[in-house]
Tab-separated table of C-alpha atoms in Angstrom:
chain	number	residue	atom	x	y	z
A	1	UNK	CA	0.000	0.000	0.000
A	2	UNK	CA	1.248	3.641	-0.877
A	3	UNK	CA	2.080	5.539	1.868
A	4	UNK	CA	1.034	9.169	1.246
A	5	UNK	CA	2.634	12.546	2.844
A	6	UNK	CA	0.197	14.958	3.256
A	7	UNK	CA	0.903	18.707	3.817
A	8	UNK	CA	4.189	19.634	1.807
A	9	UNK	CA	3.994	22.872	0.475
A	10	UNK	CA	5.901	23.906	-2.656
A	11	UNK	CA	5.342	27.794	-3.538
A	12	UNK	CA	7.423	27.726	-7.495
A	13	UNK	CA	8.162	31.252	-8.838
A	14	UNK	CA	8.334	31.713	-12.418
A	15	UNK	CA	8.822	34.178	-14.784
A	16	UNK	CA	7.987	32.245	-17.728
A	17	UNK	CA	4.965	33.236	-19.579
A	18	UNK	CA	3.379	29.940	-18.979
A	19	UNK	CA	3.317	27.500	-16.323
A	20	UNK	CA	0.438	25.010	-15.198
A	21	UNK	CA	-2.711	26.685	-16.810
A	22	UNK	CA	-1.617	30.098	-16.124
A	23	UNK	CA	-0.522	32.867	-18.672
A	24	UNK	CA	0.703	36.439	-17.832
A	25	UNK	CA	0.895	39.067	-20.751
A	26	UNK	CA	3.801	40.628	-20.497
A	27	UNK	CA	6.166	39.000	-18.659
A	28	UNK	CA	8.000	41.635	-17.565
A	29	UNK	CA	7.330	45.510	-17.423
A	30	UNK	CA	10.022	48.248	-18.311
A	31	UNK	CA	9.371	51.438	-18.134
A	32	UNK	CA	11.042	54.446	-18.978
A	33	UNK	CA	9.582	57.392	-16.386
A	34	UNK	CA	11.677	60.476	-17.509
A	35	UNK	CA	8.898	59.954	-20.637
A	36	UNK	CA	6.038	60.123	-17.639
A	37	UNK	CA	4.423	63.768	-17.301
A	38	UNK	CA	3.553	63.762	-13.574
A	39	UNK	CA	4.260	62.259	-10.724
A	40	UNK	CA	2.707	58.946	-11.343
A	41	UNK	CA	2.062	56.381	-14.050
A	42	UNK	CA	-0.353	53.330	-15.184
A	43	UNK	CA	-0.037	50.100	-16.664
A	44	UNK	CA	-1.785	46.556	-16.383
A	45	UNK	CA	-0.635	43.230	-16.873
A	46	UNK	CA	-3.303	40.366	-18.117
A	47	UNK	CA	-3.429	37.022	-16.474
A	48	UNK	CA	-5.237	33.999	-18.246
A	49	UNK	CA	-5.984	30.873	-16.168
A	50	UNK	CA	-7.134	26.995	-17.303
A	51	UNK	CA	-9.511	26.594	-20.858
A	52	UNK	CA	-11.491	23.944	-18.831
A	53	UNK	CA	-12.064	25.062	-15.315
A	54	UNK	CA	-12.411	28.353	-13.023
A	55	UNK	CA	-9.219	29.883	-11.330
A	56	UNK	CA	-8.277	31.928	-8.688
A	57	UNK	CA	-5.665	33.789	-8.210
A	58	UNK	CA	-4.196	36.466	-5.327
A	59	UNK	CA	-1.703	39.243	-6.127
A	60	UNK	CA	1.268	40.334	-3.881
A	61	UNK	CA	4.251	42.310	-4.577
A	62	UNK	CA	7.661	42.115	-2.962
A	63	UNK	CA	11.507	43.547	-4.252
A	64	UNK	CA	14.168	41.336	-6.202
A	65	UNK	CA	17.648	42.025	-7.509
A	66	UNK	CA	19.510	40.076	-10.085
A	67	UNK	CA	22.292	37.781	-9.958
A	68	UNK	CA	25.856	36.938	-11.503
A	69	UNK	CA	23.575	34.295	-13.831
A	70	UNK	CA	21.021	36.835	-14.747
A	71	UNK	CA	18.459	34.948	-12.384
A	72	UNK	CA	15.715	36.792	-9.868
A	73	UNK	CA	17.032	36.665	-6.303
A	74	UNK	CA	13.595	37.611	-4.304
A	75	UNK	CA	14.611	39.886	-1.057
A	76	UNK	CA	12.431	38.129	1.586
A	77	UNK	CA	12.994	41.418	3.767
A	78	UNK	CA	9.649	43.573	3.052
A	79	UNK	CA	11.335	47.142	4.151
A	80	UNK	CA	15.114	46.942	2.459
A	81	UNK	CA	15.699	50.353	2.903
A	82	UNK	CA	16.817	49.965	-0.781
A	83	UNK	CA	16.400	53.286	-2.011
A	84	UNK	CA	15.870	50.855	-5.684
A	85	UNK	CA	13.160	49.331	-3.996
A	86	UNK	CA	9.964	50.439	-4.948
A	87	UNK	CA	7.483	48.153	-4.308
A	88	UNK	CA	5.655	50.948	-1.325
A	89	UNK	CA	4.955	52.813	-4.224
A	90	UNK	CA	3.396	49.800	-6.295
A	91	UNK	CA	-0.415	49.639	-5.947
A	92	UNK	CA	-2.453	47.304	-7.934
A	93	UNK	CA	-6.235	46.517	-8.580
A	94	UNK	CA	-8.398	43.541	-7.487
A	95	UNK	CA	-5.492	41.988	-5.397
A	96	UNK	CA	-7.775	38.712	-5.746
A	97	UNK	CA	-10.240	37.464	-8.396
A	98	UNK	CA	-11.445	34.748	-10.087
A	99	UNK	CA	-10.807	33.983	-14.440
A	100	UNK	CA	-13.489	31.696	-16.208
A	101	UNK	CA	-11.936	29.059	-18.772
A	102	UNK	CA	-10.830	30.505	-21.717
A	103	UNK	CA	-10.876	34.479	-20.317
A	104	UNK	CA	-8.665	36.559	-18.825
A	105	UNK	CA	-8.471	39.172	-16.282
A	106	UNK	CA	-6.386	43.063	-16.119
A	107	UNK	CA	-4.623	43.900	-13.371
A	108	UNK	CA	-4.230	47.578	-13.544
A	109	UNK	CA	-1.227	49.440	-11.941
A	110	UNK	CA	-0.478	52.678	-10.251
A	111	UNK	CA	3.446	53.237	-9.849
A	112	UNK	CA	3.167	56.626	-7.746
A	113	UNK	CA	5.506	58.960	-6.511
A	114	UNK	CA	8.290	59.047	-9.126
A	115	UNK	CA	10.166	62.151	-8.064
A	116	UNK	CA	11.282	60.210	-5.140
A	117	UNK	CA	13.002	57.789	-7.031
A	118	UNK	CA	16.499	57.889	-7.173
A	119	UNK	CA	18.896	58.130	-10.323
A	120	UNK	CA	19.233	54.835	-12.398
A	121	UNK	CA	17.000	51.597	-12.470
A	122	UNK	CA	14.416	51.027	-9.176
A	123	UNK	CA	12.655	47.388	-9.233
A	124	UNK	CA	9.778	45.674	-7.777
A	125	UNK	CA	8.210	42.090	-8.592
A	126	UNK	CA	4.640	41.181	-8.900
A	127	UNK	CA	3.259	37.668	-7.785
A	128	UNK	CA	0.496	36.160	-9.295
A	129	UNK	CA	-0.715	32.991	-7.411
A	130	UNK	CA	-2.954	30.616	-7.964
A	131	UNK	CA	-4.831	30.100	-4.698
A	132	UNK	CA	-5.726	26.842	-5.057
A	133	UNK	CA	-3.472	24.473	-4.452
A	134	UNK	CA	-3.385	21.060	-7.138
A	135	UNK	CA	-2.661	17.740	-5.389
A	136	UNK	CA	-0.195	15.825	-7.149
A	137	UNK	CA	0.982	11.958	-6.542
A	138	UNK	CA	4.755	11.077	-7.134
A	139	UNK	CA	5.684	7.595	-7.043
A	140	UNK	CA	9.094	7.370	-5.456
A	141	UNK	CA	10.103	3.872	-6.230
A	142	UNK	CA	9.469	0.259	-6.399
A	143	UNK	CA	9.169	-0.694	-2.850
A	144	UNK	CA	5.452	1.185	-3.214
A	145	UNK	CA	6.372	4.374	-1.087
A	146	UNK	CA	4.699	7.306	-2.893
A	147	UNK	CA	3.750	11.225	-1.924
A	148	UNK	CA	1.137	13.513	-2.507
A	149	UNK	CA	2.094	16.972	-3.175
A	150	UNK	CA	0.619	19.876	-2.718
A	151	UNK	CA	1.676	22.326	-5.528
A	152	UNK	CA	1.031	26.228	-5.514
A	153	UNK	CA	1.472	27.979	-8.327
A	154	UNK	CA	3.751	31.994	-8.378
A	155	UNK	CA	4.696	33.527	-11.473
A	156	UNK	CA	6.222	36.762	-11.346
A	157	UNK	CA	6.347	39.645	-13.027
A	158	UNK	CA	9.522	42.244	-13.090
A	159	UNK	CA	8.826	45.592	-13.070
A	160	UNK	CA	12.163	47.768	-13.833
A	161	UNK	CA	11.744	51.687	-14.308
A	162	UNK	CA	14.600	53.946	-14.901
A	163	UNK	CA	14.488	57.472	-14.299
A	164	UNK	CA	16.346	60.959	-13.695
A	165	UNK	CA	20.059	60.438	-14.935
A	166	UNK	CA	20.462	56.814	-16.202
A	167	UNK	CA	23.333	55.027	-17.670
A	168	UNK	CA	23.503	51.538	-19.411
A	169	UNK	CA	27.288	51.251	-19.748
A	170	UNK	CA	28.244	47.576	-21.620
A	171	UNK	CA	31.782	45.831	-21.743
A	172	UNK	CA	32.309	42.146	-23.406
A	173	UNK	CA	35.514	41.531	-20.997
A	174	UNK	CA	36.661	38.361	-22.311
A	175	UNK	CA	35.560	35.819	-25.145
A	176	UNK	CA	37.091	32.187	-25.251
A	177	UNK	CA	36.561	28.830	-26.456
A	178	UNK	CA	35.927	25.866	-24.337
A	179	UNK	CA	35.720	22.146	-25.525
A	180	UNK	CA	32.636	20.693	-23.567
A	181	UNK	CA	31.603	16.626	-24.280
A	182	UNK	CA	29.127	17.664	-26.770
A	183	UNK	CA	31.637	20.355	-29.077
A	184	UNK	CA	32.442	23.684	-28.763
A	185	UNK	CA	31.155	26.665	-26.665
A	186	UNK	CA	32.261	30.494	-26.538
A	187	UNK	CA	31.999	32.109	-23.086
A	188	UNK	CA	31.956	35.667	-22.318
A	189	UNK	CA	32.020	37.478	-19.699
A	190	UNK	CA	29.532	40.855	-19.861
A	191	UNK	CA	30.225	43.518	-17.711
A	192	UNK	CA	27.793	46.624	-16.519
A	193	UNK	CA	29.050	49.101	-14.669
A	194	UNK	CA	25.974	51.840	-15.056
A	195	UNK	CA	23.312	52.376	-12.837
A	196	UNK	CA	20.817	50.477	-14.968
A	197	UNK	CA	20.700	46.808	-16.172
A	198	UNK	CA	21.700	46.290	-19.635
A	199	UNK	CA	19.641	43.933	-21.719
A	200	UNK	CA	21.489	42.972	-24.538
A	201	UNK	CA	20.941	41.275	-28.150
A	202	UNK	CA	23.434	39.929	-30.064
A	203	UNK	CA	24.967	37.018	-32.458
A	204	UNK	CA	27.887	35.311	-33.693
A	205	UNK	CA	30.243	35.107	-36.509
A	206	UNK	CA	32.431	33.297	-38.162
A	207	UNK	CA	34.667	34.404	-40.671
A	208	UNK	CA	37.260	32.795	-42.707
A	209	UNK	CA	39.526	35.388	-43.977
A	210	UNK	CA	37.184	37.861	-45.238
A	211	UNK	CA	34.800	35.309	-45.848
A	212	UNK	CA	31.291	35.121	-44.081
A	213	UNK	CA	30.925	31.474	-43.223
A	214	UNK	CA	28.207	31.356	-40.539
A	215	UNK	CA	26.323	33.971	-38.339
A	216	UNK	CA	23.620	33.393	-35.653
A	217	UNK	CA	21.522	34.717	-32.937
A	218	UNK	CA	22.298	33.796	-29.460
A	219	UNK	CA	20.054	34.154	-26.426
A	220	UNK	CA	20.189	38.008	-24.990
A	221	UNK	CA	20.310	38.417	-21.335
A	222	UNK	CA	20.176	41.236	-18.854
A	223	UNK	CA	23.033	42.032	-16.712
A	224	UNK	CA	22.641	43.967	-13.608
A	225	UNK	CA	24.456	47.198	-12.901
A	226	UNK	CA	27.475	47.019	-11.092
A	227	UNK	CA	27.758	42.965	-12.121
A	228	UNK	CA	28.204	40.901	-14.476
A	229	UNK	CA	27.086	38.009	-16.677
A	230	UNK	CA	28.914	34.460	-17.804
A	231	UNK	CA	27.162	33.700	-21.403
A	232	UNK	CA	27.798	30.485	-22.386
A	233	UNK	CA	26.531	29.214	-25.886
A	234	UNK	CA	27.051	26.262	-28.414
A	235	UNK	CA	29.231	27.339	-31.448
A	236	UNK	CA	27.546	25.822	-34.735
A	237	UNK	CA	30.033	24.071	-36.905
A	238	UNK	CA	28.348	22.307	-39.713
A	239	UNK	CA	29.406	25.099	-42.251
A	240	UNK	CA	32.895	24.846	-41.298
A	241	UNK	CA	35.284	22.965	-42.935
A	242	UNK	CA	37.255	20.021	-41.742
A	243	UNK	CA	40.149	21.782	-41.234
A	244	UNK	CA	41.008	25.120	-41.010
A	245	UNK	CA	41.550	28.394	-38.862
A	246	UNK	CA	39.263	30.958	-38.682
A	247	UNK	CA	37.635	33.927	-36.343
A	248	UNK	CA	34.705	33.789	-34.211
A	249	UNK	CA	33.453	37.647	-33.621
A	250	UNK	CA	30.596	38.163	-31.229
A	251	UNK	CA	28.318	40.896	-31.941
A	252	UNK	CA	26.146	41.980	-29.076
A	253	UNK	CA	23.968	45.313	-28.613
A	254	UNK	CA	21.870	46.730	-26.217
A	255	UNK	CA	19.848	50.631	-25.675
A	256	UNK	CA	22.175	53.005	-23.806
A	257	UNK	CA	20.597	55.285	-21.196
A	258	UNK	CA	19.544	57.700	-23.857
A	259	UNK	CA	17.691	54.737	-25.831
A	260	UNK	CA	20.644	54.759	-28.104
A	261	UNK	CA	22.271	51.300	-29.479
A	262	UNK	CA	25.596	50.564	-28.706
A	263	UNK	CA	27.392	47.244	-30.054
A	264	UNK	CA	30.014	45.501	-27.989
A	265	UNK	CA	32.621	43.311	-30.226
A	266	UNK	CA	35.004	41.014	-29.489
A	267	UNK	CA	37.201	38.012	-31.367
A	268	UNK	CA	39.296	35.255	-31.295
A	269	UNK	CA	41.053	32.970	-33.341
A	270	UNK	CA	39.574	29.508	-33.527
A	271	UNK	CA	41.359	26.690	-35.523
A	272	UNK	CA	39.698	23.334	-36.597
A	273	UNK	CA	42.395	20.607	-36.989
């Protein structure tokens, strides 16, 4: 017979657009307030639950910063004393209300008091939660132990705004080639040393000579001011040749604090014996 334990409580936060039923358009706010006339400014988010059933869902706030890997670390502490936190001035309406399958439901936002934000990028987080918990059973092996889990559902949604005198200053710091089990990789290292993330775009090339061989997109990722960020992606070989040497260029860009586009370049020699 299965035993069963009751009671364990897993809380996930996401901040992927979709996770167990539940959809939140967009996933992440960013918001430019030196383009704000006033002292405060609105927004909403849309949340979309299950197409077969009735959800329910509660919304909190709290404060998060980012990490060398580009990953939400939530700040469990609700007064920081962060003069980047702002989620006081965060206000939000219903804080808790049900979505019928197959429609969705605005959360409308008022960000207030902007002239007391300081220079640079502030942040806050919203949570969406679905307050229902689902039960779910996990067999954990052949001698017929099992567990029942009890699964609560958090996405959350960044909120970044930038105001007074900001700066998004990029910096590709290194670019090498390691050999992993599975090929090739380039790794860079991205520095920011504004006082605003920057979110950057970018691609890869490889060049024979003066010959275009291949070129790419790899996955952007924001890099928080003051820190920096370890990208790590696959190199694509199948339009190389056998043998040969050749240089990998990266190519990444991002929006400087005046919404301008600035490219960060870097190479290295890669030979293919």
């Amino acid at each position: 017979m299965i035993k069963k334990i009751l009671g364990l409580l897993i809380a996930l936060t996401m901040t992927s657009q979709v996770f167990a039923s539940i959809a939140v358009a967009p996933m992440r706010l960013e918001i430019n307030a030196n383009k704000i006339k006033g002292n405060y400014l609105t927004t909403s988010i849309e949340v979309k639950g299950d197409k077969q059933k009735p959800m329910r869902f509660r919304v909190t706030k709290g404060y998060f910063t980012l990490n060398e890997r580009g990953e939400l670390s939530m700040v469990e502490d609700t007064d920081t004393n962060d003069p980047h936190d702002i989620s006081k001035f965060v206000k939000f309406v219903p804080s808790e209300f049900n979505v019928m399958p197959g429609k969705s439901q605005r959360v409308r936002l008022n960000i207030i008091n902007l002239n007391q934000f300081p220079d640079g990028e502030s942040r806050a987080i919203l949570f969406i939660e679905d307050v229902d918990p689902k039960e779910l059973s996990v067999p954990l092996g052949a001698e017929g132990y099992g567990a029942k889990l009890v699964v609560k559902t958090r996405l959350g949604v960044p909120i970044y705004i930038d105001r007074g005198k900001v700066s998004k200053i990029g910096e590709i710091e290194s670019l090498r080639i390691v050999k992993e089990p599975d090929g090739l990789y380039t790794e860079m290292r991205i520095n920011s040393s504004g006082n605003s993330r920057v979110r950057y775009s970018g691609k890869i090339q490889i060049v024979q000579g003066k010959k275009l061989i291949d070129e790419y997109n790899i996955d952007g990722h924001p890099v928080a001011h003051g820190k920096f960020y370890i990208a790590k992606d696959k190199i694509k070989t199948d339009k190389m040749a056998a043998k040969g040497e050749y240089t990998l260029r990266a190519v990444l860009s991002y929006e400087d604090g005046n919404g301008k586009r600035q490219y960060m370049k870097q190479e290295v020699p890669m030979a293919v014996k």
